[in-house]
Amino acid sequence: SYILTQPPSVSLAPGQTARIACGGNKIGTKSVHWYQQKPGQAPVLVVYDDTDRPSGIPERFSGSNSGNTATLTISRVEAGDEADYYCQVWDRSSDPPYVFGTGTKVTVL
Amino acid sequence: QVQLQESGPGLLKPSETLSLTCTVSGVSASSGRYYWTWIRQPPGKGLEWIGYVYYGGSTNYNPSLKSRVTISLDTSKNQFSLKLNSVTAADTAVYYCATARMWSNSYYFDYWGQGILVTVSS
């Protein structure tokens, strides 16, 4: 099965830029989606198809994908951005085809 | 606006069958736009895709659970359901129903239920 690896945690001060990596073999050839999950809540889609944002998601959230790493960038981090973040891909040649990353806890100091 | 709501027992004993229902509102469950999906998350851990049912009745399951899981669709009630047989403590998790949507030759999950905690304990 396809494996997506994320750093366990990222800590930063308000106003800084968070960059959350998602590593996978040739992930640049796949579409990557990102979810934000706050404690006790369901995940929320924040970026889909590498770079697109659903309506209602602030422009501070952006994504990129190339080579073996996809990245979710959160600019001007706020206290309300503190959450777990998961990347996800669909890989037709993998079983299961829907794969989530290991998750990254973003802490705003 | 699509809304999803999970329901079912929150406590099971080992070897019992987990049965959950997801009630859909805002869209018809017979719509071909979505794959009706179950995802779970053990306490303190990451997300695991369980499987989906599509409006024609076709299904796809995670191979790690395939021998124990059934997902079905009831369009008359606008609901879809999850059954997981022979549960153990390892099946303790928050279970989410969600919609998988195809986009640009990929799929993502755009709507989620609030989740239901199912605990397996003797």
XYZ file of N, CA and C in Angstrom:
693
model
N 0.826 -1.192 0.000
C 0.000 0.000 0.000
C 0.870 1.254 0.000
N 0.300 2.347 -0.467
C 1.021 3.605 -0.555
C 1.130 4.235 0.833
N 2.287 4.813 1.140
C 2.533 5.363 2.477
C 2.816 6.856 2.381
N 2.162 7.609 3.249
C 2.370 9.052 3.352
C 2.924 9.366 4.737
N 4.031 10.086 4.771
C 4.707 10.374 6.039
C 4.693 11.867 6.323
N 4.282 12.235 7.541
C 4.264 13.625 7.975
C 5.066 13.765 9.263
N 5.629 14.952 9.523
C 6.281 15.166 10.815
C 5.229 15.154 11.917
N 5.543 14.605 13.084
C 4.524 14.511 14.149
C 4.032 15.866 14.641
N 4.923 16.852 14.651
C 4.517 18.129 15.229
C 5.282 19.285 14.623
N 4.622 20.443 14.672
C 5.214 21.713 14.260
C 4.764 22.743 15.282
N 5.704 23.503 15.809
C 5.364 24.549 16.782
C 5.872 25.887 16.270
N 5.058 26.928 16.433
C 5.462 28.244 15.964
C 4.631 29.319 16.654
N 5.121 30.540 16.557
C 4.461 31.677 17.196
C 3.421 32.272 16.250
N 2.444 32.966 16.827
C 1.453 33.636 15.966
C 2.143 34.583 14.984
N 1.605 34.603 13.759
C 2.154 35.471 12.740
C 3.209 34.820 11.866
N 3.767 33.704 12.343
C 4.766 32.994 11.533
C 4.079 32.137 10.469
N 4.916 31.524 9.620
C 4.414 30.667 8.545
C 4.693 29.207 8.871
N 3.637 28.385 8.833
C 3.787 26.941 9.067
C 3.867 26.226 7.725
N 4.818 25.343 7.615
C 4.937 24.495 6.422
C 4.909 23.043 6.872
N 3.897 22.324 6.429
C 3.687 20.939 6.840
C 3.962 20.046 5.645
N 4.952 19.177 5.782
C 5.350 18.313 4.677
C 4.579 16.996 4.715
N 4.372 16.451 3.530
C 3.735 15.141 3.358
C 4.569 14.399 2.330
N 5.302 13.380 2.772
C 6.204 12.665 1.896
C 5.629 11.359 1.392
N 5.817 11.110 0.102
C 5.361 9.863 -0.504
C 6.082 9.639 -1.824
N 6.223 8.385 -2.210
C 6.936 8.048 -3.437
C 6.251 8.663 -4.663
N 6.978 9.565 -5.338
C 6.455 10.246 -6.529
C 5.100 10.899 -6.259
N 4.948 11.489 -5.080
C 3.672 12.102 -4.730
C 3.326 13.246 -5.673
N 4.349 13.821 -6.311
C 4.114 14.902 -7.255
C 3.267 14.489 -8.444
N 3.135 13.201 -8.674
C 2.302 12.706 -9.779
C 0.857 12.464 -9.347
N 0.586 12.719 -8.086
C -0.769 12.472 -7.569
C -1.395 13.786 -7.088
N -2.719 13.789 -6.940
C -3.409 14.925 -6.341
C -3.443 14.749 -4.829
N -3.069 15.798 -4.104
C -2.998 15.738 -2.648
C -4.066 16.646 -2.044
N -4.708 16.123 -1.025
C -5.758 16.864 -0.327
C -5.362 16.988 1.136
N -5.781 18.082 1.768
C -5.394 18.356 3.153
C -6.627 18.618 4.027
N -6.558 18.107 5.255
C -7.653 18.268 6.202
C -7.119 18.844 7.510
N -7.948 19.687 8.114
C -7.684 20.229 9.442
C -8.637 19.569 10.427
N -8.120 19.097 11.549
C -8.964 18.492 12.569
C -8.660 19.102 13.927
N -9.629 19.824 14.453
C -9.509 20.377 15.800
C -10.002 19.364 16.811
N -9.541 19.468 18.072
C -9.894 18.465 19.090
C -11.403 18.259 19.209
N -11.806 16.990 19.165
C -13.209 16.644 19.340
C -14.086 16.928 18.139
N -13.485 17.315 17.016
C -14.269 17.651 15.829
C -13.894 16.754 14.652
N -14.783 16.725 13.672
C -14.495 16.000 12.439
C -13.479 16.775 11.605
N -12.733 16.088 10.771
C -11.826 16.777 9.844
C -12.589 17.704 8.907
N -11.896 18.745 8.484
C -12.430 19.719 7.529
C -11.445 19.831 6.374
N -11.941 19.748 5.162
C -11.101 19.889 3.971
C -10.628 21.340 3.865
N -9.309 21.551 3.769
C -8.795 22.920 3.640
C -8.113 23.169 2.300
N -7.584 22.103 1.684
C -6.987 22.214 0.344
C -7.286 20.916 -0.400
N -7.684 21.030 -1.679
C -7.868 19.838 -2.497
C -7.128 19.996 -3.824
N -6.831 18.888 -4.440
C -6.140 18.889 -5.726
C -4.870 19.760 -5.675
N -4.088 19.510 -4.674
C -2.782 20.153 -4.432
C -2.868 21.613 -3.980
N -3.683 22.428 -4.673
C -3.591 23.882 -4.466
C -4.931 24.595 -4.293
N -6.051 23.917 -4.522
C -7.348 24.596 -4.498
C -7.939 24.635 -3.098
N -8.638 25.735 -2.819
C -9.287 25.868 -1.516
C -10.800 25.798 -1.666
N -11.468 25.025 -0.788
C -12.938 25.068 -0.779
C -13.413 26.464 -0.367
N -14.650 26.774 -0.711
C -15.165 28.080 -0.308
C -15.195 28.166 1.218
N -14.841 29.334 1.716
C -14.834 29.556 3.152
C -13.491 29.322 3.821
N -12.549 28.736 3.098
C -11.213 28.525 3.667
C -10.352 29.755 3.356
N -9.710 30.322 4.379
C -8.929 31.553 4.163
C -7.786 31.349 3.184
N -7.440 32.435 2.500
C -6.323 32.405 1.548
C -4.994 32.118 2.230
N -4.952 32.229 3.552
C -3.722 31.916 4.284
C -3.315 30.451 4.122
N -4.256 29.617 3.723
C -3.979 28.196 3.515
C -3.666 27.965 2.040
N -2.504 27.386 1.771
C -2.129 27.101 0.391
C -1.360 25.793 0.337
N -1.293 25.226 -0.861
C -0.619 23.952 -1.005
C 0.280 23.917 -2.227
N 1.234 23.005 -2.190
C 2.111 22.762 -3.334
C 2.474 21.281 -3.336
N 2.949 20.815 -4.489
C 3.252 19.384 -4.606
C 4.253 19.173 -5.731
N 5.368 18.535 -5.406
C 6.388 18.272 -6.411
C 7.300 17.159 -5.919
N 7.769 16.358 -6.857
C 8.730 15.316 -6.503
C 8.153 14.318 -5.506
N 8.799 14.197 -4.374
C 8.361 13.261 -3.343
C 7.750 13.944 -2.126
N 7.449 15.261 -2.246
C 6.913 15.979 -1.097
C 5.803 16.954 -1.499
N 4.690 16.872 -0.794
C 3.637 17.878 -0.882
C 3.703 18.718 0.394
N 3.306 19.977 0.274
C 3.418 20.886 1.420
C 2.151 21.701 1.584
N 1.665 21.748 2.813
C 0.587 22.670 3.187
C 1.247 23.839 3.903
N 0.953 25.046 3.420
C 1.512 26.254 4.022
C 0.396 27.061 4.656
N 0.600 27.437 5.904
C -0.344 28.306 6.604
C 0.392 29.608 6.912
N 0.001 30.667 6.247
C 0.648 31.971 6.442
C 0.011 32.708 7.613
N 0.798 33.517 8.261
C 0.299 34.366 9.368
C -0.554 33.531 10.328
N 0.085 32.538 10.898
C -0.615 31.582 11.764
C -1.324 32.286 12.923
N -2.537 31.798 13.200
C -3.346 32.327 14.307
C -3.587 31.213 15.328
N -3.991 31.607 16.510
C -4.278 30.619 17.553
C -5.340 29.620 17.097
N -6.281 30.083 16.307
C -7.351 29.219 15.825
C -6.912 28.175 14.811
N -5.665 28.273 14.346
C -5.142 27.279 13.398
C -4.555 26.061 14.111
N -4.492 26.122 15.428
C -3.946 24.994 16.194
C -4.850 23.782 16.010
N -4.269 22.719 15.463
C -5.058 21.545 15.084
C -4.117 20.461 14.564
N -4.697 19.296 14.293
C -3.998 18.246 13.557
C -4.302 18.412 12.074
N -3.293 18.175 11.254
C -3.446 18.289 9.804
C -3.040 16.974 9.149
N -3.886 16.516 8.220
C -3.656 15.248 7.523
C -3.635 15.482 6.013
N -2.663 14.879 5.347
C -2.695 14.836 3.895
C -3.390 13.547 3.466
N -3.840 13.513 2.231
C -4.565 12.335 1.715
C -4.404 12.269 0.206
N -4.244 11.068 -0.307
C -4.221 10.861 -1.752
C -5.145 9.706 -2.107
N -5.481 9.638 -3.377
C -6.156 8.480 -3.938
C -5.203 7.883 -4.960
N -4.885 6.612 -4.778
C -3.923 5.939 -5.644
C -4.563 4.684 -6.189
N -4.919 4.682 -7.474
C -5.651 3.568 -8.053
C -4.859 2.263 -7.989
N -3.554 2.358 -7.899
C -2.743 1.136 -7.904
C -2.453 0.625 -6.494
N -2.962 1.346 -5.495
C -2.731 0.949 -4.106
C -3.979 0.264 -3.551
N -3.794 -0.546 -2.563
C -4.934 -1.169 -1.887
C -4.668 -1.100 -0.380
N -5.344 -0.231 0.347
C -6.492 0.577 -0.065
C -6.115 1.763 -0.949
N -7.041 2.218 -1.793
C -6.733 3.326 -2.699
C -6.764 4.691 -2.028
N -7.516 4.795 -0.918
C -7.586 6.052 -0.189
C -6.592 5.970 0.968
N -5.630 6.878 0.971
C -4.557 6.833 1.961
C -4.439 8.179 2.661
N -4.344 8.135 3.982
C -4.115 9.341 4.779
C -2.674 9.359 5.270
N -2.153 10.570 5.438
C -0.857 10.718 6.081
C -0.956 10.450 7.565
N 0.183 10.440 8.211
C 0.267 10.108 9.634
C -0.194 11.237 10.535
N -0.326 12.425 9.979
C -0.848 13.555 10.740
C 0.233 14.404 11.386
N -0.002 15.712 11.434
C 0.916 16.671 12.062
C 0.151 17.559 13.024
N 0.624 17.623 14.250
C 0.017 18.498 15.240
C 0.668 19.873 15.140
N -0.118 20.888 14.824
C 0.382 22.260 14.783
C 0.028 22.953 16.094
N 1.057 23.400 16.783
C 0.877 24.114 18.046
C 1.273 25.565 17.863
N 0.397 26.459 18.255
C 0.677 27.897 18.185
C 1.044 28.358 19.580
N 2.288 28.761 19.726
C 2.844 29.073 21.043
C 2.282 30.376 21.625
N -26.679 22.263 0.932
C -25.629 21.892 1.883
C -25.845 20.457 2.352
N -24.879 19.618 2.106
C -24.962 18.221 2.517
C -24.681 18.113 4.014
N -25.519 17.360 4.699
C -25.279 17.079 6.120
C -25.358 15.582 6.353
N -24.478 15.101 7.213
C -24.399 13.686 7.549
C -24.467 13.525 9.053
N -25.180 12.493 9.508
C -25.327 12.250 10.940
C -25.231 10.757 11.223
N -24.225 10.380 12.008
C -24.065 8.981 12.408
C -24.962 8.648 13.592
N -25.399 7.389 13.641
C -26.154 6.919 14.795
C -25.880 5.437 14.989
N -26.041 4.987 16.245
C -25.820 3.598 16.562
C -25.291 3.435 17.966
N -25.128 2.193 18.406
C -24.656 1.933 19.773
C -23.229 2.431 19.980
N -22.966 2.922 21.170
C -21.635 3.416 21.477
C -20.773 2.434 22.252
N -21.371 1.330 22.695
C -20.627 0.355 23.495
C -20.967 -1.054 23.026
N -19.935 -1.814 22.741
C -20.101 -3.198 22.300
C -19.186 -4.110 23.099
N -19.546 -5.370 23.140
C -18.673 -6.391 23.742
C -17.883 -7.076 22.635
N -16.706 -7.592 22.980
C -15.924 -8.336 21.982
C -16.763 -9.440 21.353
N -16.557 -9.620 20.053
C -17.220 -10.617 19.197
C -18.586 -10.153 18.684
N -19.110 -9.043 19.183
C -20.390 -8.542 18.676
C -20.218 -7.851 17.323
N -21.346 -7.477 16.753
C -21.337 -6.798 15.463
C -21.624 -5.315 15.643
N -20.734 -4.506 15.098
C -20.923 -3.054 15.095
C -21.869 -2.693 13.954
N -22.910 -1.932 14.274
C -23.855 -1.487 13.246
C -24.097 0.008 13.398
N -23.739 0.762 12.382
C -23.915 2.206 12.386
C -24.680 2.637 11.138
N -25.430 3.714 11.305
C -26.192 4.286 10.192
C -25.795 5.736 10.023
N -25.723 6.168 8.787
C -25.461 7.564 8.467
C -26.675 8.113 7.714
N -27.320 9.112 8.310
C -28.474 9.737 7.680
C -28.017 10.949 6.888
N -28.424 10.983 5.628
C -27.997 12.019 4.695
C -29.104 13.044 4.495
N -28.752 14.310 4.530
C -29.713 15.359 4.194
C -29.040 16.367 3.261
N -29.866 17.016 2.456
C -29.347 18.021 1.542
C -29.021 17.500 0.158
N -29.020 16.187 0.012
C -28.759 15.556 -1.283
C -29.369 14.168 -1.255
N -29.740 13.672 -2.433
C -30.283 12.323 -2.484
C -29.156 11.298 -2.420
N -29.364 10.255 -1.627
C -28.370 9.185 -1.526
C -28.252 8.399 -2.825
N -29.223 8.574 -3.725
C -29.150 7.903 -5.017
C -28.386 8.737 -6.041
N -27.886 9.880 -5.611
C -27.072 10.717 -6.490
C -25.757 10.013 -6.820
N -25.355 10.086 -8.051
C -24.093 9.493 -8.471
C -22.908 10.399 -8.236
N -23.165 11.526 -7.567
C -22.106 12.505 -7.362
C -21.115 12.071 -6.298
N -21.570 11.253 -5.325
C -20.746 10.926 -4.176
C -20.579 9.423 -3.994
N -19.471 9.066 -3.383
C -19.252 7.737 -2.851
C -19.487 7.849 -1.348
N -20.415 7.062 -0.846
C -20.819 7.149 0.553
C -19.843 6.301 1.378
N -19.113 6.954 2.255
C -17.869 6.416 2.817
C -17.892 6.364 4.334
N -17.195 5.361 4.867
C -16.937 5.294 6.311
C -15.434 5.371 6.554
N -15.068 6.139 7.569
C -13.684 6.358 7.988
C -13.662 6.261 9.501
N -12.597 5.716 10.063
C -12.516 5.644 11.512
C -11.206 6.196 12.031
N -11.199 6.503 13.329
C -10.029 7.096 13.968
C -9.934 6.583 15.399
N -9.030 5.649 15.663
C -8.821 5.203 17.056
C -8.390 6.376 17.930
N -8.698 6.325 19.211
C -8.352 7.440 20.102
C -6.875 7.799 20.025
N -6.601 9.061 19.762
C -5.227 9.540 19.711
C -4.439 9.146 18.478
N -5.114 8.538 17.505
C -4.402 8.062 16.311
C -4.945 8.720 15.044
N -4.460 8.245 13.899
C -4.808 8.846 12.631
C -6.067 8.263 12.002
N -6.340 8.720 10.783
C -7.556 8.355 10.065
C -7.335 7.101 9.217
N -8.348 6.247 9.198
C -8.292 5.008 8.415
C -9.562 4.888 7.574
N -9.397 4.766 6.271
C -10.520 4.562 5.360
C -11.041 3.141 5.513
N -12.356 2.985 5.723
C -12.958 1.662 5.886
C -13.517 1.158 4.560
N -14.246 2.023 3.835
C -14.820 1.608 2.576
C -15.935 2.527 2.131
N -16.514 2.201 0.977
C -17.621 3.007 0.458
C -18.642 2.139 -0.250
N -19.829 2.760 -0.412
C -20.867 2.207 -1.278
C -21.239 3.298 -2.276
N -21.461 2.909 -3.511
C -21.844 3.848 -4.554
C -23.316 3.636 -4.882
N -23.942 4.584 -5.547
C -25.391 4.580 -5.683
C -25.907 3.337 -6.396
N -25.116 2.736 -7.250
C -25.561 1.520 -7.936
C -25.447 0.279 -7.073
N -24.873 0.442 -5.879
C -24.692 -0.676 -4.965
C -23.289 -1.234 -4.936
N -22.423 -0.735 -5.793
C -21.050 -1.245 -5.785
C -20.324 -0.779 -4.520
N -19.418 -1.608 -4.054
C -18.686 -1.330 -2.821
C -17.194 -1.544 -3.017
N -16.418 -0.960 -2.118
C -14.977 -1.163 -2.085
C -14.552 -1.035 -0.634
N -13.748 -1.987 -0.161
C -13.392 -2.029 1.249
C -11.878 -2.044 1.440
N -11.459 -1.553 2.586
C -10.064 -1.664 2.980
C -9.731 -3.154 3.157
N -8.665 -3.629 2.509
C -8.360 -5.065 2.598
C -8.115 -5.528 4.030
N -7.698 -4.614 4.900
C -7.446 -5.009 6.296
C -8.733 -5.329 7.044
N -9.887 -4.900 6.500
C -11.176 -5.111 7.160
C -12.160 -5.893 6.297
N -11.767 -6.174 5.080
C -12.691 -6.673 4.068
C -13.475 -7.912 4.501
N -12.836 -8.792 5.257
C -13.497 -10.039 5.643
C -14.594 -9.817 6.681
N -14.612 -8.637 7.300
C -15.553 -8.394 8.402
C -16.551 -7.271 8.131
N -16.405 -6.547 7.031
C -17.180 -5.320 6.847
C -18.188 -5.428 5.714
N -19.341 -4.773 5.921
C -20.349 -4.608 4.884
C -20.881 -3.181 4.949
N -20.892 -2.502 3.807
C -21.477 -1.169 3.710
C -22.613 -1.239 2.705
N -23.769 -0.719 3.093
C -24.944 -0.793 2.236
C -25.647 0.555 2.172
N -26.491 0.698 1.152
C -27.184 1.953 0.876
C -28.678 1.712 0.869
N -29.427 2.567 1.570
C -30.897 2.505 1.573
C -31.407 3.844 1.047
N -31.672 3.880 -0.252
C -32.066 5.154 -0.852
C -33.457 5.587 -0.403
N -34.295 4.624 -0.015
C -35.655 4.987 0.419
C -35.631 5.782 1.722
N -34.607 5.537 2.532
C -34.462 6.254 3.802
C -33.385 7.336 3.715
N -32.725 7.444 2.582
C -31.600 8.362 2.417
C -30.525 8.113 3.477
N -30.171 6.850 3.605
C -29.190 6.442 4.596
C -28.207 5.436 4.003
N -27.042 5.352 4.603
C -26.155 4.237 4.323
C -25.610 3.707 5.647
N -25.185 2.449 5.637
C -24.893 1.766 6.887
C -23.557 1.030 6.845
N -23.026 0.812 8.024
C -21.785 0.070 8.213
C -22.040 -1.080 9.173
N -21.611 -2.263 8.795
C -21.602 -3.405 9.710
C -20.191 -3.968 9.763
N -19.702 -4.176 10.970
C -18.377 -4.740 11.187
C -18.522 -5.899 12.169
N -18.212 -7.088 11.698
C -18.405 -8.290 12.509
C -17.233 -8.548 13.449
N -17.527 -9.337 14.466
C -16.480 -9.890 15.346
C -15.529 -8.805 15.853
N -16.086 -7.786 16.471
C -15.244 -6.664 16.906
C -14.356 -7.064 18.087
N -13.219 -6.372 18.160
C -12.299 -6.501 19.290
C -11.973 -5.097 19.798
N -11.166 -5.043 20.841
C -10.787 -3.740 21.389
C -10.094 -2.875 20.345
N -9.438 -3.502 19.380
C -8.750 -2.758 18.325
C -9.706 -1.995 17.409
N -10.994 -2.315 17.491
C -11.993 -1.609 16.685
C -12.563 -0.396 17.414
N -12.125 -0.155 18.624
C -12.540 1.042 19.351
C -12.041 2.277 18.614
N -12.963 3.154 18.271
C -12.601 4.311 17.449
C -13.787 5.263 17.335
N -13.509 6.470 16.863
C -14.565 7.355 16.385
C -14.808 6.982 14.926
N -16.055 6.707 14.602
C -16.433 6.338 13.241
C -17.124 7.536 12.587
N -16.597 7.904 11.416
C -17.162 9.009 10.654
C -17.790 8.495 9.372
N -18.951 9.047 9.016
C -19.409 8.874 7.651
C -19.037 10.144 6.881
N -18.787 9.978 5.600
C -18.283 11.089 4.793
C -18.652 10.862 3.335
N -18.558 11.922 2.548
C -18.766 11.811 1.111
C -17.424 11.918 0.402
N -17.154 10.971 -0.486
C -15.973 11.045 -1.346
C -16.416 11.565 -2.703
N -15.716 12.568 -3.164
C -16.067 13.217 -4.417
C -14.900 13.121 -5.389
N -15.212 12.814 -6.624
C -14.174 12.707 -7.646
C -13.827 14.099 -8.169
N -12.531 14.345 -8.291
C -12.063 15.610 -8.846
C -10.715 15.393 -9.508
N -10.627 15.718 -10.765
C -9.344 15.681 -11.466
C -8.651 14.333 -11.303
N -9.395 13.269 -11.569
C -8.866 11.907 -11.491
C -8.364 11.559 -10.089
N -8.960 12.179 -9.075
C -8.656 11.823 -7.695
C -9.962 11.926 -6.906
N -9.879 11.605 -5.644
C -11.052 11.683 -4.786
C -10.667 12.343 -3.472
N -11.557 13.187 -2.961
C -11.350 13.753 -1.632
C -12.673 13.687 -0.875
N -12.572 13.947 0.430
C -13.730 13.849 1.314
C -14.189 15.257 1.666
N -15.338 15.658 1.129
C -15.732 17.052 1.318
C -16.763 17.265 2.415
N -17.579 16.285 2.715
C -18.531 16.426 3.819
C -18.319 15.270 4.793
N -18.383 15.596 6.088
C -18.169 14.631 7.154
C -19.297 14.740 8.180
N -19.668 13.599 8.768
C -20.514 13.647 9.942
C -19.691 14.076 11.149
N -20.360 14.257 12.259
C -19.664 14.703 13.476
C -18.856 13.590 14.128
N -19.160 12.357 13.754
C -18.437 11.222 14.314
C -19.159 10.614 15.500
N -18.986 9.313 15.692
C -19.571 8.613 16.829
C -18.511 7.700 17.419
N -18.315 7.807 18.722
C -17.341 6.965 19.403
C -17.958 5.603 19.693
N -17.286 4.566 19.226
C -17.693 3.199 19.524
C -16.588 2.549 20.343
N -16.954 2.079 21.518
C -15.999 1.440 22.423
C -16.315 -0.042 22.504
N -15.285 -0.857 22.363
C -15.439 -2.305 22.501
C -14.757 -2.721 23.794
N -15.565 -3.218 24.709
C -15.032 -3.591 26.026
C -15.931 -4.637 26.660
N -15.299 -5.564 27.349
C -16.078 -6.584 28.048
C -16.544 -6.082 29.408
